[in-house]
Coordinates of C-alpha atoms in Angstrom, one line a residue:
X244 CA -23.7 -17.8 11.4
X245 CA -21.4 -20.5 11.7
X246 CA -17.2 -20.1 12.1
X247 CA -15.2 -23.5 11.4
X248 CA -11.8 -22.1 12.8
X249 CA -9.5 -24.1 11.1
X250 CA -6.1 -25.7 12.6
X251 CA -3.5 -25.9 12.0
X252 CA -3.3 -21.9 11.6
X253 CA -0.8 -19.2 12.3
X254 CA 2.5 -19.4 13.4
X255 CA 4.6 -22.0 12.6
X256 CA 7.8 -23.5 14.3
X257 CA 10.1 -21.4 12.1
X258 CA 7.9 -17.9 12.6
X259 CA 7.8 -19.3 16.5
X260 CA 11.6 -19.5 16.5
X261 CA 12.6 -16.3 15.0
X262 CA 10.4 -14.3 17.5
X263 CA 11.5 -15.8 20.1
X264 CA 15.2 -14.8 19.2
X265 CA 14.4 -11.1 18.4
X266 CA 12.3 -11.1 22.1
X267 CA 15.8 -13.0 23.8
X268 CA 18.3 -10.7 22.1
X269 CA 16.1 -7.4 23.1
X270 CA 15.5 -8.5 26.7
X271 CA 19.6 -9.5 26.8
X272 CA 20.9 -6.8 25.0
X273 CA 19.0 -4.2 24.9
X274 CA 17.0 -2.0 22.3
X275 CA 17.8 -1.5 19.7
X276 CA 18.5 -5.3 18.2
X277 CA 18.3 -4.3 14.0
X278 CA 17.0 -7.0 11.8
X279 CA 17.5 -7.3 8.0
X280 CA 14.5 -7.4 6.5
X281 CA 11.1 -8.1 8.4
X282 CA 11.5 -10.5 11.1
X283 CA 8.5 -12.6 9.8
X284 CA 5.7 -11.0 7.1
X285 CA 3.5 -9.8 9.1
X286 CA 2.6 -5.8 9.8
X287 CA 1.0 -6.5 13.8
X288 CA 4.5 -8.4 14.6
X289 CA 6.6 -6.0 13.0
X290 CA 4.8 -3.2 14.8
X291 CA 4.8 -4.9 17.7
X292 CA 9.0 -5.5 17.7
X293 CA 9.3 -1.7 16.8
X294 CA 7.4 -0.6 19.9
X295 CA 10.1 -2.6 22.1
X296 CA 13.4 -1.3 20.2
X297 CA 14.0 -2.9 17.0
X298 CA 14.7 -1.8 13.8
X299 CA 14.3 -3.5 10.9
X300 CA 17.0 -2.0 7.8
X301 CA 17.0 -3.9 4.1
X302 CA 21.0 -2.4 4.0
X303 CA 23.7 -3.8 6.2
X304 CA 25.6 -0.4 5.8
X305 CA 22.7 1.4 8.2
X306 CA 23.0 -0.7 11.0
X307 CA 26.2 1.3 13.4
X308 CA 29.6 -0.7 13.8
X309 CA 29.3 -3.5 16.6
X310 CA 25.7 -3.8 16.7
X311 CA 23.8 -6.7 17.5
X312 CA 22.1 -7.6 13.8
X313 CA 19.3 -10.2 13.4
X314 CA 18.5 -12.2 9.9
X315 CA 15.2 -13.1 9.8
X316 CA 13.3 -16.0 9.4
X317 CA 13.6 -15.9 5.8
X318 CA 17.4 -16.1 5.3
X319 CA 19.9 -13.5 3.8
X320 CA 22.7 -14.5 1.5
X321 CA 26.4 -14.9 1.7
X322 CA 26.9 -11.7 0.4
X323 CA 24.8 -10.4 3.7
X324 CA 26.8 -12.7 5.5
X325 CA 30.1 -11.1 5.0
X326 CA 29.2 -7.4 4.7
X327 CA 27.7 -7.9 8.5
X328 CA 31.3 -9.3 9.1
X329 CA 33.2 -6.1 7.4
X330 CA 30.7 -4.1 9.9
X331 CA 31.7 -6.0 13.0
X332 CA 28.5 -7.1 13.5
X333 CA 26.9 -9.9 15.8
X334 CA 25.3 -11.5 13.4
X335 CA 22.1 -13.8 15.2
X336 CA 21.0 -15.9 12.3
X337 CA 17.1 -16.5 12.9
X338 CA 16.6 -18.0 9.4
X339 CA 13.9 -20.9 9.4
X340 CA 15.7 -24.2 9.7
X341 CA 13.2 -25.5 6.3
X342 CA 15.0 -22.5 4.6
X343 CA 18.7 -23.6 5.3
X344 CA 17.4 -26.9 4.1
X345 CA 17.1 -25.1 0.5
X346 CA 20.1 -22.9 0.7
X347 CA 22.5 -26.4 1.1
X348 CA 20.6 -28.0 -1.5
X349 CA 21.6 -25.2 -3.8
X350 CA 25.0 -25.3 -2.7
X351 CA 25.5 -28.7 -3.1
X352 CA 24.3 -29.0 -6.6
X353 CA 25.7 -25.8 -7.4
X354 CA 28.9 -27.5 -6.3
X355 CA 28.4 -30.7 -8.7
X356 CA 28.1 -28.7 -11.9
X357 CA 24.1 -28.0 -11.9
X358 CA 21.9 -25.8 -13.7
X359 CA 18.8 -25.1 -10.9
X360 CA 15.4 -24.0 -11.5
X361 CA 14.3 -22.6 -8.4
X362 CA 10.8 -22.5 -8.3
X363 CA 9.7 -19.0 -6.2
X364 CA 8.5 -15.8 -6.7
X365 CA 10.9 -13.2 -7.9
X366 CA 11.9 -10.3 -5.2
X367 CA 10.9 -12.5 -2.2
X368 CA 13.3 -12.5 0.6
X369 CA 14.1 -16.4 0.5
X370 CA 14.3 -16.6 -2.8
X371 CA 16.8 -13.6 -2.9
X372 CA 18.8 -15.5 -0.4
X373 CA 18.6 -18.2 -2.2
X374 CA 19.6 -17.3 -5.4
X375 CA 22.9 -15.5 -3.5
X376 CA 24.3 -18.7 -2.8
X377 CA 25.0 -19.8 -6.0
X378 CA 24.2 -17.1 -8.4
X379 CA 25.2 -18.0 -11.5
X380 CA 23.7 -21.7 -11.1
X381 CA 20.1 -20.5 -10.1
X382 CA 17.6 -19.8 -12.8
X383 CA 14.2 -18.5 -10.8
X384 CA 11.1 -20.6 -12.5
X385 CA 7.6 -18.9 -11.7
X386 CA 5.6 -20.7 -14.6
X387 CA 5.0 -22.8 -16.6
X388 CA 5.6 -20.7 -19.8
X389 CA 8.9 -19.9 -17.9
X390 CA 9.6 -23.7 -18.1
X391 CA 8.9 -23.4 -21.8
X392 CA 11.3 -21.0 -22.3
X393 CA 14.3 -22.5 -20.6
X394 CA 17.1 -23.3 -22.1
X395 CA 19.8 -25.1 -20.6
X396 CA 23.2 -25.9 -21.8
X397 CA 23.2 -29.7 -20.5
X398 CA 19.9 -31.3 -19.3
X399 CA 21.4 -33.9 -18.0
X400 CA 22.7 -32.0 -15.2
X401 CA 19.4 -30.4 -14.1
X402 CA 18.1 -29.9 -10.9
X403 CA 14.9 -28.2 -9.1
X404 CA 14.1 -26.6 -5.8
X405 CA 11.3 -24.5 -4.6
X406 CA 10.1 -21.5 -2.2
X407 CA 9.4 -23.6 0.9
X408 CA 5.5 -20.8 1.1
X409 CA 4.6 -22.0 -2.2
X410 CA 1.3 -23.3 -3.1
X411 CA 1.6 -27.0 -3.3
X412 CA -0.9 -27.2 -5.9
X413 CA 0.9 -24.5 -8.3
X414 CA 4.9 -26.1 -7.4
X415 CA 3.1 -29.6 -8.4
X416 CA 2.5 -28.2 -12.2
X417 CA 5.5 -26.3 -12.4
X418 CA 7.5 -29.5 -11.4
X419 CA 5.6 -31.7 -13.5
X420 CA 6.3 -29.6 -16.7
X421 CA 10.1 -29.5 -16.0
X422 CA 10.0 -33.3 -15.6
X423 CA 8.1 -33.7 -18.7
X424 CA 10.7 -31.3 -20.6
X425 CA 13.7 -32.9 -18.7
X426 CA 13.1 -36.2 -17.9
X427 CA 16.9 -36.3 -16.4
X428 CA 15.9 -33.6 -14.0
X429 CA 17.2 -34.1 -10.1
X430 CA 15.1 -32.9 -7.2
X431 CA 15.8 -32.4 -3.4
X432 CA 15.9 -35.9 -1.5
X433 CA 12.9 -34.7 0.6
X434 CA 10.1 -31.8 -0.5
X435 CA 11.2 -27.9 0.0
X436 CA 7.4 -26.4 0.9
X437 CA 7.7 -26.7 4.4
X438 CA 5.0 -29.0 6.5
X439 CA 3.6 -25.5 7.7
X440 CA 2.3 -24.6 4.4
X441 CA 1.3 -27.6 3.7
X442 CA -0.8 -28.2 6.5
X443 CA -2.6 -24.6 6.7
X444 CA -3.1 -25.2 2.8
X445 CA -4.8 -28.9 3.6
X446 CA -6.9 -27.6 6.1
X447 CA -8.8 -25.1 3.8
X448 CA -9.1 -27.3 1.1
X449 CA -11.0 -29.7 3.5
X450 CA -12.4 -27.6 5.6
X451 CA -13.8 -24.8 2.9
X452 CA -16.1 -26.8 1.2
X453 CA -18.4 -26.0 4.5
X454 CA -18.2 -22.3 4.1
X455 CA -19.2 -19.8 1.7
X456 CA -16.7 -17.4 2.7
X457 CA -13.0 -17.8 4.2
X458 CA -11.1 -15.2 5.8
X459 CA -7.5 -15.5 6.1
X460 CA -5.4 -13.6 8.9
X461 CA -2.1 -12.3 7.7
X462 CA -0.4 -9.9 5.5
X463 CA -0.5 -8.4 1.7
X464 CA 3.7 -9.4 1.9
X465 CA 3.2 -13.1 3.5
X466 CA 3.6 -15.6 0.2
X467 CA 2.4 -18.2 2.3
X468 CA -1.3 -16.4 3.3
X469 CA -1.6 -14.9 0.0
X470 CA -2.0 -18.6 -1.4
X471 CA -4.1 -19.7 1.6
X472 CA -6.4 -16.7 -0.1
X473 CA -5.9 -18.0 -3.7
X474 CA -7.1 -21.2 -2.9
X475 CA -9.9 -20.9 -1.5
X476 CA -10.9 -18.6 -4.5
X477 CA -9.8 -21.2 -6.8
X478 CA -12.6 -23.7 -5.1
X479 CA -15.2 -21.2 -5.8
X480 CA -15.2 -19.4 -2.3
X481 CA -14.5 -15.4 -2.1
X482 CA -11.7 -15.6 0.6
X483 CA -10.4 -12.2 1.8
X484 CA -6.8 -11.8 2.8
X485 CA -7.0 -9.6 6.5
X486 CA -4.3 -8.2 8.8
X487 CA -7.1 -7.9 11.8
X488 CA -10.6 -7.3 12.2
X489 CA -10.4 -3.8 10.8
X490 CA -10.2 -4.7 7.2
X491 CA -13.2 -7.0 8.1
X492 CA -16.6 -5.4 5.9
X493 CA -19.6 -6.1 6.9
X494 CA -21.4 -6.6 3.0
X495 CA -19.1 -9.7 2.7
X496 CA -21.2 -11.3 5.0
X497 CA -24.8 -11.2 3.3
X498 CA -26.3 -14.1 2.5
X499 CA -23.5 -16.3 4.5
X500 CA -24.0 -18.9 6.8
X501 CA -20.6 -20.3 6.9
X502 CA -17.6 -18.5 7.3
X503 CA -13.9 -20.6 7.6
X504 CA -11.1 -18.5 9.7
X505 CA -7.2 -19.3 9.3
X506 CA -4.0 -17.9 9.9
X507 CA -0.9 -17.9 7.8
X508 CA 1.9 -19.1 8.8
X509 CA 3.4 -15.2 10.4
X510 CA -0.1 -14.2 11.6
X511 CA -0.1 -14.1 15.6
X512 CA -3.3 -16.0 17.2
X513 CA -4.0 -12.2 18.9
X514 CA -5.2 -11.1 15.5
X515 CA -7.2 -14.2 15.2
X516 CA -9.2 -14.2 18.4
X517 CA -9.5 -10.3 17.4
X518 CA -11.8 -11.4 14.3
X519 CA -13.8 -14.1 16.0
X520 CA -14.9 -11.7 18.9
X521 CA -15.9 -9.2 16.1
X522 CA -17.8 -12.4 14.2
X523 CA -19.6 -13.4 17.6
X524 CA -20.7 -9.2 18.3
X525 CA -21.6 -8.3 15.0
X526 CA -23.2 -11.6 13.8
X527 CA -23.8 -13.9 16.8
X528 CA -21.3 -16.2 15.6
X529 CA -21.3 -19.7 16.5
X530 CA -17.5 -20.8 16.9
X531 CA -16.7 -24.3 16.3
X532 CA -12.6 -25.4 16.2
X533 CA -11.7 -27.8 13.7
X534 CA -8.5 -29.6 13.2
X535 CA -7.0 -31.8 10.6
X536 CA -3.6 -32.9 12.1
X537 CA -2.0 -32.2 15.4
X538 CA 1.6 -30.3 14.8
X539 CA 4.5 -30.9 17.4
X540 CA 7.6 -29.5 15.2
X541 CA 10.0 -27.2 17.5
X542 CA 13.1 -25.7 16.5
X543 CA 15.6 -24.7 19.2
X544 CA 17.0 -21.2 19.6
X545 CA 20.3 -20.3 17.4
X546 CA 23.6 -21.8 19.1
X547 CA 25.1 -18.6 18.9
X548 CA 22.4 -16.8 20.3
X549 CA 22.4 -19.1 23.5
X550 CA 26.0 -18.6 23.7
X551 CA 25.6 -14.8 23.7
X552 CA 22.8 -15.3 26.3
X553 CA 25.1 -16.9 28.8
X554 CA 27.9 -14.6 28.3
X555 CA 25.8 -12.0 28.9

């Protein structure tokens, strides 16, 4: 059996970032750091961060007085904000530079006297953080009978923005549909889905027409893996959504010569060598790495993180 192991795959520089701030504050500080909400969506990195002394809370009222709190990579909302400041908090704010992207966006047409569809899935931590900035401006779009059934008080003052995990495929229709409804309609200068999910999404679109099978490595809650699943199903291909080798079963494999391995964009590269060396023992797996574009994007560590560092 053959194994294209596709890359781009697994973490990107936003997941790479927020790790590396929940690893800096733990080996500064001290367990335990606490974290709203899941550092990155993944169960093996979670896991991993609660073995050293974190704890990860989804309520700013059950982290202690003066603790050291973390936001995660998905970003929290001004509301979050300030009740980490009534708390006395230090606050590290880990959220994914792409993210902050969307959060000004909304603010600033917020600010102008928009209406803004943002384009997302309901209860996911960046969209909740997203729609907090501007609450009563933000109308969440997951459709395109949810397009339909707008109605806005002044469509000439109209604008979109999206979930940077979305599938591009799926943002492209929804978009499309609210230009067709409202030709006036305003986007962001530049794309929201970040260039992670982009790439990963690219690379089994090319890359899965080889395979009859694609597994990708990452968890039920990551938005981003979930539609590196979904679209390899939609071209035809049973693709099976993983957090390690011990969700692997062994009657997906009959009849299969070709088997594409990914990562999303939260999914360490531990999990993914995991489920190759379980492809090459039980199926004498042939590995061959594939890549469709080289990725150099780095984003440097929180200021006031490195200022807590030194004073440390």
């Amino acid at each position: 059996m053959k194994v294209i192991l596709a890359s781009p795959r697994g973490f990107c520089a936003g997941v790479n970032m927020a790790i590396e701030c929940l690893d800096l504050a733990l080996k500064t500080f001290g367990a335990p750091v606490y974290v709203y909400h899941e550092i990155v969506h993944n169960k093996y990195v979670v896991e991993t961060f609660k073995k050293k002394g974190a704890i990860f809370v989804d309520d700013v009222q059950e982290v202690p007085p003066k603790s050291i709190l973390l936001f995660s990579a998905h970003g929290v909302s001004p509301e979050i904000r300030n009740a980490a400041k009534e708390r006395d908090l230090t606050a590290i704010d880990a959220t994914c530079p792409l993210v902050t992207k969307v959060h000004l966006e909304a603010i600033k047409f917020a600010k102008l006297g928009y209406t803004i569809c943002l384009i997302g899935h309901e209860g996911h931590d960046e969209v909740i953080g997203t729609m907090g900035e501007a609450p009563e401006a933000i109308v969440l779009v997951e459709t395109e009978d949810d397009v339909d059934r707008l109605e806005i008080a002044d469509p000439e003052k109209l604008a979109y923005l999206t979930q940077t995990t979305l599938s591009v495929d799926d943002a492209t229709r929804i978009i499309n549909r609210l230009k067709g409804r409202f030709p006036s309609i305003k986007g962001p200068p530049k794309a929201d889905i970040c260039y992670a999910t982009q790439n990963r999404q690219e690379a089994v679109r090319i890359l899965g027409t080889e395979a009859q099978l694609v597994l990708v490595l990452g968890s039920q809650n990551s938005s981003n893996s979930q539609r590196l699943k979904e679209l390899a199903q939609e071209s035809g291909t049973p693709g099976y959504l993983i957090d390690g080798a011990s969700d692997i079963r062994p009657e997906w494999f009959d009849g299969v010569e070709g088997v594409l391995v990914t990562a999303g964009a939260s999914a360490p590269e531990d999990v993914v060598q995991e489920c190759l060396d379980y492809l090459v023992e039980k199926f004498d797996a042939k590995i061959e790495a594939r890549s469709i574009r080289e990725e150099e994007v780095h984003f440097p560590l929180p200021k006031e993180l490195r200022k807590l560092v030194q004073l440390s």
